[in-house]
Amino acid sequence: MGRGRAEGKPRKRLVITVIVLMIVGASFFLYSRNKGSSSIEYGSKSLTFGEDDSDVPKTIPVCDDHLSELIPCLDRNFIYQTRLKLDLTLMEHYERHCPMPERRYNCLIPPPPGYKIPIKWPKSRDQVWRANIPHTHLATEKSDQRWMVVKGEKIVFPGGGTHFHSGADKYIASISNMLNFPNNIINNEGRLRNVFDVGCGVASFGGYLLSSDVITMSLAPNDVHENQIQFALERGIPAYLGVLGTLRLPYPSRSFELAHCSRCRIDWLQRDGILLLELDRLLRPGGYFAYSSPEAYAKDEEDRRIWKQMSALVELMCWKIAAKKNQTVIWVKPLTNDCYLRREPDTHPPLCSPDDDPDAVWGVKMKSCITRYSDQMHRARGSGLAPWPARLVTPPPRLADFNYSTEMFEKDMEYWHQEVANYWKMLGNKIKPETVRNVMDMNANLGSFAAALKDKDVWTMNVVPENGPNTLKIIYDRGLLGTVHNWCEAFSTYPRTYDLLHAWSIFSDIIEKECSPADLLIEMDRILRPKGFIIVHDKRSVVLFIKKFLPALHWISVATSNLEQDLDQGKDDAVLIIQKKIWLTSESIRVSE
């Protein structure tokens, strides 16, 4: 006993010493992180947008290399760390969960080692640089389905898919044939323009539709095949990260002529068919749902059970079989409300409440009900849209929902045609026909900026802020694509996925919402490709202040307009065109021209 007591004092001193060292070490770590010495820095002192140069950082830290593919609002590490209580069976863990301001990474996302300027469209449809997306597991896992093949420094896309191993082009032709479209061309003489591909893989289906003047919103989650959408956007194919979970998809009602699912592993029967009802909300009158899956063929007992239940559900939804061949079935929606109104009382799924807004989508839960058509669509027996490409410049019927006249629509088109011409003139020899492919209009209004780009070989993600007029349905009615978003949060895309960002008045909007424009600048850097461009069109005071951030962001000014003009000589707005440098990381930033 005496011996034990004698040895207890040194042991106690050792324990105390270890604890003190741990406290000191932790304090040093926290101090160094707050001083910005760590390359991974949370935004506890979020960058601000002030009145003078004291708030402009001289440098912005660079994130660790392992964050080169960070998607802040779809970051599974964040979900694990914060122990969010999510229902995995409802796919909630694949929906957006954004970090609080104090947990944001206020650092620049580095490119992966060996990053190269992406291959230009249209070659990029079929091949990308392996170094830009150094993930080849899909090439092995889907080798029998010909999604992608690794060839030296490149990844090649033969055009295959889970259900169309012989190529998306032949599969698309077979769908056209099943629907008896003229000349077996999927666009049906311009009447089929907007397609929604859910569970899209690497988006070869959408990629091959482009040659028929059909544009596709390809959707897939950041799941076990986490790089599907990254490959799609690297290829120059429209795509968006999202999931059919618990929330409405960020698209307005009646946006697509065709929805498509090829072996997308979605349980369409769950929760009283709520996911099929979400597709129903998105489809236009007379729209199609092409479903390619073994259940459509119904060979074994389980397939027959699923097919029987799906058939019963879609019949109650007033869908009819338009065509069925092998493992593909195509259903068609009714053109009017007549079938809905003929159903027996208390039939499920019910019709949605008359006060439900089918176009309200940001943070809105999906609903197990059928959205009936507006009186205008019911009377017109359809959407009343012109065929593509006339659709792009024809005032759509839903323009009346905003009390916008034809004259206002035409003036908006005229204004943006002139502005785009001015932008391209300012860019001069910096921009060539193949320079830009993926474009984002961060505050799209009626979509006229994108419409003015029609003759350029680009596609545009038209973003409508969630707190403004819900004009996204006008954008879809014009045959364009887009989404709703809150720019106080990160966008649902991988880093380095857009060639050009058009920021019209978005910084003024952010200031009004009391969010940080500096945080938005870092987010824009994340989603912009190296050598890509930003067009800032805003109040002169805002543009002048943003210009001060360029050195810290490693951006350069390409051209300006109206920055030096006196206020009494014209309107109070200015244009700043920026280019992002390509820079690499080692122990510090190395800028490479």
Short mmCIF file of N, CA, C and O in Angstrom, two decimals, residues 111-220:
data_model
loop_
_atom_site.label_atom_id
_atom_site.label_comp_id
_atom_site.label_asym_id
_atom_site.label_seq_id
_atom_site.Cartn_x
_atom_site.Cartn_y
_atom_site.Cartn_z
N PRO A 111 -8.06 23.30 -57.99
CA PRO A 111 -8.29 22.26 -59.00
C PRO A 111 -7.50 21.02 -58.63
O PRO A 111 -6.53 21.09 -57.85
N PRO A 112 -7.90 19.84 -59.13
CA PRO A 112 -7.13 18.62 -58.83
C PRO A 112 -5.76 18.67 -59.52
O PRO A 112 -5.58 19.42 -60.49
N PRO A 113 -4.81 17.88 -59.04
CA PRO A 113 -3.48 17.86 -59.68
C PRO A 113 -3.59 17.51 -61.16
O PRO A 113 -4.34 16.62 -61.54
N GLY A 114 -2.85 18.23 -61.97
CA GLY A 114 -2.83 17.95 -63.41
C GLY A 114 -4.01 18.50 -64.17
O GLY A 114 -4.21 18.17 -65.35
N TYR A 115 -4.84 19.36 -63.53
CA TYR A 115 -6.04 19.88 -64.18
C TYR A 115 -5.70 20.57 -65.51
O TYR A 115 -4.72 21.30 -65.62
N LYS A 116 -6.55 20.33 -66.51
CA LYS A 116 -6.37 20.94 -67.83
C LYS A 116 -7.64 21.69 -68.21
O LYS A 116 -8.74 21.35 -67.76
N ILE A 117 -7.48 22.69 -69.06
CA ILE A 117 -8.65 23.38 -69.60
C ILE A 117 -9.51 22.34 -70.31
O ILE A 117 -9.01 21.56 -71.13
N PRO A 118 -10.82 22.28 -70.03
CA PRO A 118 -11.67 21.22 -70.59
C PRO A 118 -11.66 21.18 -72.11
O PRO A 118 -11.47 22.21 -72.79
N ILE A 119 -11.85 20.00 -72.65
CA ILE A 119 -12.00 19.81 -74.09
C ILE A 119 -13.24 20.57 -74.55
O ILE A 119 -14.26 20.61 -73.86
N LYS A 120 -13.15 21.19 -75.71
CA LYS A 120 -14.23 22.06 -76.19
C LYS A 120 -15.37 21.25 -76.81
O LYS A 120 -15.19 20.17 -77.35
N TRP A 121 -16.56 21.82 -76.68
CA TRP A 121 -17.75 21.27 -77.33
C TRP A 121 -17.62 21.46 -78.85
O TRP A 121 -17.11 22.48 -79.29
N PRO A 122 -18.02 20.51 -79.70
CA PRO A 122 -18.80 19.30 -79.38
C PRO A 122 -17.96 18.05 -79.08
O PRO A 122 -18.52 17.01 -78.76
N LYS A 123 -16.62 18.15 -79.20
CA LYS A 123 -15.80 16.98 -78.91
C LYS A 123 -15.99 16.50 -77.47
O LYS A 123 -15.87 15.31 -77.18
N SER A 124 -16.29 17.45 -76.58
CA SER A 124 -16.41 17.09 -75.15
C SER A 124 -17.59 16.16 -74.87
O SER A 124 -17.62 15.50 -73.83
N ARG A 125 -18.55 16.11 -75.78
CA ARG A 125 -19.66 15.17 -75.56
C ARG A 125 -19.15 13.75 -75.42
O ARG A 125 -19.71 12.92 -74.68
N ASP A 126 -18.06 13.45 -76.13
CA ASP A 126 -17.58 12.07 -76.21
C ASP A 126 -16.29 11.81 -75.46
O ASP A 126 -15.88 10.67 -75.33
N GLN A 127 -15.63 12.87 -74.93
CA GLN A 127 -14.38 12.65 -74.22
C GLN A 127 -14.05 13.82 -73.30
O GLN A 127 -14.36 14.97 -73.63
N VAL A 128 -13.43 13.51 -72.14
CA VAL A 128 -12.97 14.54 -71.22
C VAL A 128 -11.58 14.14 -70.71
O VAL A 128 -11.15 12.99 -70.85
N TRP A 129 -10.87 15.11 -70.12
CA TRP A 129 -9.58 14.82 -69.53
C TRP A 129 -9.76 14.04 -68.23
O TRP A 129 -10.53 14.44 -67.36
N ARG A 130 -9.05 12.95 -68.13
CA ARG A 130 -9.12 12.11 -66.92
C ARG A 130 -8.66 12.88 -65.68
O ARG A 130 -9.22 12.71 -64.60
N ALA A 131 -7.67 13.76 -65.83
CA ALA A 131 -7.14 14.50 -64.68
C ALA A 131 -8.19 15.43 -64.08
O ALA A 131 -8.15 15.72 -62.88
N ASN A 132 -9.12 15.91 -64.89
CA ASN A 132 -10.11 16.86 -64.39
C ASN A 132 -11.14 16.20 -63.49
O ASN A 132 -11.68 16.84 -62.58
N ILE A 133 -11.44 14.93 -63.75
CA ILE A 133 -12.34 14.16 -62.88
C ILE A 133 -11.67 12.81 -62.67
O ILE A 133 -12.00 11.82 -63.35
N PRO A 134 -10.72 12.73 -61.74
CA PRO A 134 -9.90 11.52 -61.59
C PRO A 134 -10.64 10.40 -60.88
O PRO A 134 -10.22 9.91 -59.83
N HIS A 135 -11.77 9.99 -61.45
CA HIS A 135 -12.58 8.92 -60.87
C HIS A 135 -12.96 7.95 -61.98
O HIS A 135 -13.64 8.33 -62.93
N THR A 136 -12.54 6.74 -61.86
CA THR A 136 -12.77 5.76 -62.93
C THR A 136 -13.59 4.57 -62.47
O THR A 136 -13.73 3.60 -63.21
N HIS A 137 -14.15 4.66 -61.26
CA HIS A 137 -14.89 3.50 -60.75
C HIS A 137 -16.11 3.18 -61.60
O HIS A 137 -16.49 2.02 -61.75
N LEU A 138 -16.74 4.21 -62.21
CA LEU A 138 -17.90 3.95 -63.05
C LEU A 138 -17.52 3.19 -64.32
O LEU A 138 -18.32 2.41 -64.84
N ALA A 139 -16.29 3.42 -64.80
CA ALA A 139 -15.84 2.70 -65.99
C ALA A 139 -15.75 1.21 -65.72
O ALA A 139 -16.03 0.38 -66.59
N THR A 140 -15.37 0.86 -64.49
CA THR A 140 -15.29 -0.56 -64.10
C THR A 140 -16.66 -1.11 -63.75
O THR A 140 -17.08 -2.16 -64.23
N GLU A 141 -17.37 -0.35 -62.92
CA GLU A 141 -18.66 -0.82 -62.41
C GLU A 141 -19.71 -0.95 -63.52
O GLU A 141 -20.56 -1.83 -63.49
N LYS A 142 -19.66 -0.04 -64.51
CA LYS A 142 -20.64 -0.04 -65.59
C LYS A 142 -20.02 -0.45 -66.92
O LYS A 142 -20.52 -0.08 -67.98
N SER A 143 -18.97 -1.25 -66.85
CA SER A 143 -18.25 -1.61 -68.09
C SER A 143 -19.14 -2.34 -69.07
O SER A 143 -19.01 -2.17 -70.29
N ASP A 144 -20.06 -3.17 -68.57
CA ASP A 144 -20.93 -3.92 -69.47
C ASP A 144 -22.02 -3.05 -70.08
O ASP A 144 -22.70 -3.46 -71.02
N GLN A 145 -22.19 -1.84 -69.54
CA GLN A 145 -23.25 -0.94 -70.03
C GLN A 145 -22.69 0.20 -70.87
O GLN A 145 -23.45 1.05 -71.35
N ARG A 146 -21.36 0.27 -71.00
CA ARG A 146 -20.70 1.23 -71.88
C ARG A 146 -21.02 2.68 -71.53
O ARG A 146 -21.26 3.52 -72.39
N TRP A 147 -21.04 2.97 -70.22
CA TRP A 147 -21.18 4.36 -69.78
C TRP A 147 -19.95 5.15 -70.19
O TRP A 147 -20.05 6.24 -70.73
N MET A 148 -18.76 4.60 -69.83
CA MET A 148 -17.52 5.31 -70.07
C MET A 148 -16.36 4.33 -70.10
O MET A 148 -16.44 3.24 -69.53
N VAL A 149 -15.30 4.71 -70.80
CA VAL A 149 -14.12 3.86 -70.95
C VAL A 149 -12.89 4.74 -70.75
O VAL A 149 -12.81 5.86 -71.26
N VAL A 150 -11.92 4.24 -70.00
CA VAL A 150 -10.67 4.97 -69.77
C VAL A 150 -9.70 4.65 -70.90
O VAL A 150 -9.41 3.49 -71.18
N LYS A 151 -9.21 5.70 -71.57
CA LYS A 151 -8.24 5.55 -72.66
C LYS A 151 -7.11 6.54 -72.45
O LYS A 151 -7.21 7.72 -72.83
N GLY A 152 -6.03 6.10 -71.82
CA GLY A 152 -4.89 6.95 -71.57
C GLY A 152 -5.24 8.13 -70.70
O GLY A 152 -5.75 7.97 -69.58
N GLU A 153 -4.98 9.34 -71.19
CA GLU A 153 -5.24 10.55 -70.43
C GLU A 153 -6.70 10.99 -70.50
O GLU A 153 -7.08 11.98 -69.87
N LYS A 154 -7.52 10.26 -71.25
CA LYS A 154 -8.91 10.67 -71.44
C LYS A 154 -9.88 9.62 -70.93
O LYS A 154 -9.55 8.44 -70.81
N ILE A 155 -11.08 10.09 -70.65
CA ILE A 155 -12.22 9.21 -70.40
C ILE A 155 -13.18 9.40 -71.57
O ILE A 155 -13.55 10.53 -71.91
N VAL A 156 -13.54 8.30 -72.21
CA VAL A 156 -14.36 8.33 -73.42
C VAL A 156 -15.76 7.83 -73.09
O VAL A 156 -15.94 6.89 -72.30
N PHE A 157 -16.76 8.43 -73.72
CA PHE A 157 -18.17 8.08 -73.48
C PHE A 157 -18.77 7.51 -74.77
O PHE A 157 -19.09 8.27 -75.70
N PRO A 158 -18.93 6.18 -74.84
CA PRO A 158 -19.44 5.56 -76.08
C PRO A 158 -20.92 5.80 -76.32
O PRO A 158 -21.45 5.39 -77.35
N GLY A 159 -21.62 6.41 -75.34
CA GLY A 159 -23.05 6.69 -75.54
C GLY A 159 -23.96 5.63 -74.98
O GLY A 159 -25.17 5.67 -75.20
N GLY A 160 -23.40 4.69 -74.21
CA GLY A 160 -24.22 3.64 -73.63
C GLY A 160 -24.90 4.07 -72.34
O GLY A 160 -24.62 5.12 -71.78
N GLY A 161 -25.81 3.24 -71.89
CA GLY A 161 -26.53 3.48 -70.64
C GLY A 161 -27.01 2.17 -70.07
O GLY A 161 -26.86 1.11 -70.68
N THR A 162 -27.60 2.23 -68.88
CA THR A 162 -28.03 1.01 -68.21
C THR A 162 -29.00 0.21 -69.07
O THR A 162 -28.99 -1.01 -69.05
N HIS A 163 -29.83 0.90 -69.82
CA HIS A 163 -30.84 0.20 -70.61
C HIS A 163 -30.58 0.30 -72.12
O HIS A 163 -31.31 -0.28 -72.91
N PHE A 164 -29.55 1.05 -72.50
CA PHE A 164 -29.28 1.18 -73.94
C PHE A 164 -27.80 0.99 -74.21
O PHE A 164 -27.08 1.91 -74.59
N HIS A 165 -27.34 -0.27 -74.04
CA HIS A 165 -25.93 -0.59 -74.21
C HIS A 165 -25.44 -0.29 -75.62
O HIS A 165 -24.28 0.07 -75.83
N SER A 166 -26.33 -0.42 -76.61
CA SER A 166 -25.91 -0.23 -78.00
C SER A 166 -25.85 1.24 -78.40
O SER A 166 -25.49 1.56 -79.54
N GLY A 167 -26.22 2.14 -77.49
CA GLY A 167 -26.08 3.56 -77.78
C GLY A 167 -27.35 4.35 -77.58
O GLY A 167 -28.46 3.89 -77.88
N ALA A 168 -27.19 5.58 -77.05
CA ALA A 168 -28.34 6.44 -76.79
C ALA A 168 -29.05 6.84 -78.08
O ALA A 168 -30.28 7.01 -78.09
N ASP A 169 -28.31 6.99 -79.17
CA ASP A 169 -28.93 7.43 -80.42
C ASP A 169 -29.96 6.41 -80.92
O ASP A 169 -31.06 6.78 -81.33
N LYS A 170 -29.61 5.13 -80.85
CA LYS A 170 -30.55 4.09 -81.29
C LYS A 170 -31.74 3.99 -80.34
O LYS A 170 -32.89 3.78 -80.77
N TYR A 171 -31.49 4.15 -79.07
CA TYR A 171 -32.56 4.11 -78.07
C TYR A 171 -33.53 5.26 -78.28
O TYR A 171 -34.77 5.07 -78.23
N ILE A 172 -33.01 6.46 -78.53
CA ILE A 172 -33.87 7.62 -78.77
C ILE A 172 -34.71 7.41 -80.03
O ILE A 172 -35.90 7.74 -80.06
N ALA A 173 -34.09 6.85 -81.08
CA ALA A 173 -34.84 6.57 -82.31
C ALA A 173 -35.96 5.57 -82.05
O ALA A 173 -37.05 5.69 -82.63
N SER A 174 -35.72 4.58 -81.18
CA SER A 174 -36.76 3.58 -80.87
C SER A 174 -37.93 4.22 -80.14
O SER A 174 -39.09 3.86 -80.39
N ILE A 175 -37.66 5.17 -79.24
CA ILE A 175 -38.75 5.88 -78.56
C ILE A 175 -39.56 6.69 -79.56
O ILE A 175 -40.81 6.69 -79.52
N SER A 176 -38.88 7.37 -80.48
CA SER A 176 -39.58 8.14 -81.52
C SER A 176 -40.46 7.23 -82.37
O SER A 176 -41.59 7.59 -82.72
N ASN A 177 -39.93 6.05 -82.69
CA ASN A 177 -40.68 5.09 -83.48
C ASN A 177 -41.91 4.58 -82.73
O ASN A 177 -43.00 4.45 -83.31
N MET A 178 -41.76 4.31 -81.44
CA MET A 178 -42.88 3.84 -80.63
C MET A 178 -44.01 4.88 -80.59
O MET A 178 -45.19 4.52 -80.55
N LEU A 179 -43.64 6.16 -80.63
CA LEU A 179 -44.63 7.22 -80.54
C LEU A 179 -45.10 7.70 -81.92
O LEU A 179 -45.90 8.64 -82.02
N ASN A 180 -44.58 7.05 -82.99
CA ASN A 180 -44.97 7.39 -84.36
C ASN A 180 -44.70 8.86 -84.71
O ASN A 180 -45.49 9.51 -85.42
N PHE A 181 -43.60 9.40 -84.20
CA PHE A 181 -43.22 10.76 -84.54
C PHE A 181 -42.73 10.80 -85.99
O PHE A 181 -42.11 9.84 -86.47
N PRO A 182 -42.98 11.90 -86.69
CA PRO A 182 -42.57 12.01 -88.10
C PRO A 182 -41.07 11.75 -88.28
O PRO A 182 -40.24 12.30 -87.55
N ASN A 183 -40.76 10.89 -89.24
CA ASN A 183 -39.38 10.55 -89.60
C ASN A 183 -38.57 9.98 -88.42
O ASN A 183 -37.34 10.02 -88.43
N ASN A 184 -39.28 9.49 -87.40
CA ASN A 184 -38.63 8.92 -86.21
C ASN A 184 -37.68 9.92 -85.54
O ASN A 184 -36.65 9.54 -84.98
N ILE A 185 -38.04 11.19 -85.59
CA ILE A 185 -37.24 12.23 -84.94
C ILE A 185 -37.94 12.66 -83.66
O ILE A 185 -39.12 13.02 -83.68
N ILE A 186 -37.20 12.63 -82.56
CA ILE A 186 -37.79 12.77 -81.23
C ILE A 186 -38.43 14.14 -81.00
O ILE A 186 -39.32 14.27 -80.16
N ASN A 187 -38.02 15.17 -81.73
CA ASN A 187 -38.58 16.50 -81.43
C ASN A 187 -40.01 16.69 -81.93
O ASN A 187 -40.63 17.73 -81.64
N ASN A 188 -40.53 15.70 -82.68
CA ASN A 188 -41.94 15.74 -83.11
C ASN A 188 -42.28 17.07 -83.76
O ASN A 188 -43.27 17.72 -83.41
N GLU A 189 -41.42 17.47 -84.71
CA GLU A 189 -41.61 18.71 -85.47
C GLU A 189 -41.66 19.93 -84.56
O GLU A 189 -42.42 20.88 -84.80
N GLY A 190 -40.84 19.92 -83.51
CA GLY A 190 -40.72 21.07 -82.62
C GLY A 190 -41.68 21.08 -81.46
O GLY A 190 -41.60 21.95 -80.59
N ARG A 191 -42.60 20.11 -81.42
CA ARG A 191 -43.58 20.09 -80.33
C ARG A 191 -43.02 19.48 -79.04
O ARG A 191 -43.56 19.68 -77.97
N LEU A 192 -41.92 18.71 -79.17
CA LEU A 192 -41.26 18.16 -77.99
C LEU A 192 -39.90 18.84 -77.88
O LEU A 192 -39.03 18.66 -78.73
N ARG A 193 -39.74 19.64 -76.84
CA ARG A 193 -38.51 20.43 -76.68
C ARG A 193 -37.82 20.16 -75.33
O ARG A 193 -36.65 19.91 -75.26
N ASN A 194 -38.59 20.20 -74.23
CA ASN A 194 -38.01 20.08 -72.89
C ASN A 194 -38.19 18.66 -72.35
O ASN A 194 -39.31 18.16 -72.28
N VAL A 195 -37.07 18.04 -71.94
CA VAL A 195 -37.08 16.67 -71.41
C VAL A 195 -36.49 16.67 -70.01
O VAL A 195 -35.57 17.43 -69.71
N PHE A 196 -37.03 15.81 -69.17
CA PHE A 196 -36.51 15.62 -67.81
C PHE A 196 -36.04 14.18 -67.68
O PHE A 196 -36.83 13.25 -67.82
N ASP A 197 -34.72 14.00 -67.44
CA ASP A 197 -34.15 12.66 -67.32
C ASP A 197 -33.75 12.45 -65.87
O ASP A 197 -32.76 13.01 -65.40
N VAL A 198 -34.51 11.63 -65.16
CA VAL A 198 -34.27 11.39 -63.73
C VAL A 198 -33.44 10.13 -63.58
O VAL A 198 -33.71 9.11 -64.21
N GLY A 199 -32.39 10.20 -62.73
CA GLY A 199 -31.47 9.09 -62.61
C GLY A 199 -30.68 8.94 -63.89
O GLY A 199 -30.62 7.87 -64.50
N CYS A 200 -30.02 10.03 -64.31
CA CYS A 200 -29.53 10.16 -65.69
C CYS A 200 -28.19 9.50 -65.95
O CYS A 200 -27.72 9.52 -67.09
N GLY A 201 -27.52 8.94 -64.93
CA GLY A 201 -26.17 8.42 -65.15
C GLY A 201 -25.23 9.55 -65.53
O GLY A 201 -25.24 10.62 -64.92
N VAL A 202 -24.43 9.35 -66.57
CA VAL A 202 -23.51 10.40 -67.03
C VAL A 202 -24.14 11.26 -68.12
O VAL A 202 -23.45 11.98 -68.84
N ALA A 203 -25.47 11.18 -68.27
CA ALA A 203 -26.27 12.08 -69.11
C ALA A 203 -26.08 11.87 -70.61
O ALA A 203 -26.28 12.80 -71.39
N SER A 204 -25.73 10.67 -71.03
CA SER A 204 -25.61 10.43 -72.47
C SER A 204 -26.95 10.56 -73.18
O SER A 204 -27.01 11.00 -74.34
N PHE A 205 -28.04 10.19 -72.51
CA PHE A 205 -29.37 10.34 -73.10
C PHE A 205 -29.61 11.81 -73.46
O PHE A 205 -29.97 12.14 -74.59
N GLY A 206 -29.39 12.71 -72.51
CA GLY A 206 -29.56 14.14 -72.77
C GLY A 206 -28.56 14.67 -73.78
O GLY A 206 -28.88 15.54 -74.58
N GLY A 207 -27.34 14.14 -73.74
CA GLY A 207 -26.31 14.58 -74.67
C GLY A 207 -26.66 14.29 -76.11
O GLY A 207 -26.43 15.12 -77.01
N TYR A 208 -27.23 13.12 -76.36
CA TYR A 208 -27.57 12.74 -77.73
C TYR A 208 -28.88 13.37 -78.20
O TYR A 208 -29.15 13.42 -79.39
N LEU A 209 -29.71 13.86 -77.28
CA LEU A 209 -30.93 14.56 -77.68
C LEU A 209 -30.65 15.94 -78.25
O LEU A 209 -31.45 16.49 -79.01
N LEU A 210 -29.51 16.52 -77.90
CA LEU A 210 -29.22 17.89 -78.31
C LEU A 210 -29.19 18.05 -79.83
O LEU A 210 -29.57 19.10 -80.35
N SER A 211 -28.75 17.03 -80.54
CA SER A 211 -28.67 17.12 -82.00
C SER A 211 -30.05 17.20 -82.65
O SER A 211 -30.17 17.55 -83.82
N SER A 212 -31.10 16.87 -81.88
CA SER A 212 -32.47 16.98 -82.38
C SER A 212 -33.17 18.24 -81.89
O SER A 212 -34.40 18.32 -81.93
N ASP A 213 -32.40 19.21 -81.39
CA ASP A 213 -32.96 20.45 -80.84
C ASP A 213 -33.87 20.16 -79.66
O ASP A 213 -34.87 20.86 -79.45
N VAL A 214 -33.51 19.15 -78.89
CA VAL A 214 -34.22 18.82 -77.66
C VAL A 214 -33.24 19.03 -76.51
O VAL A 214 -32.11 18.55 -76.55
N ILE A 215 -33.69 19.76 -75.49
CA ILE A 215 -32.81 20.07 -74.36
C ILE A 215 -33.32 19.37 -73.11
O ILE A 215 -34.53 19.32 -72.86
N THR A 216 -32.39 18.80 -72.35
CA THR A 216 -32.74 17.91 -71.24
C THR A 216 -32.18 18.41 -69.92
O THR A 216 -31.02 18.79 -69.85
N MET A 217 -33.03 18.42 -68.90
CA MET A 217 -32.54 18.61 -67.54
C MET A 217 -32.23 17.22 -67.00
O MET A 217 -33.12 16.45 -66.65
N SER A 218 -30.93 16.89 -66.97
CA SER A 218 -30.49 15.59 -66.46
C SER A 218 -30.26 15.71 -64.96
O SER A 218 -29.51 16.58 -64.51
N LEU A 219 -30.90 14.83 -64.19
CA LEU A 219 -30.88 14.93 -62.73
C LEU A 219 -30.38 13.64 -62.13
O LEU A 219 -30.81 12.55 -62.51
N ALA A 220 -29.46 13.75 -61.18
CA ALA A 220 -29.00 12.60 -60.41
C ALA A 220 -28.48 13.11 -59.07
O ALA A 220 -28.02 14.25 -58.97
#
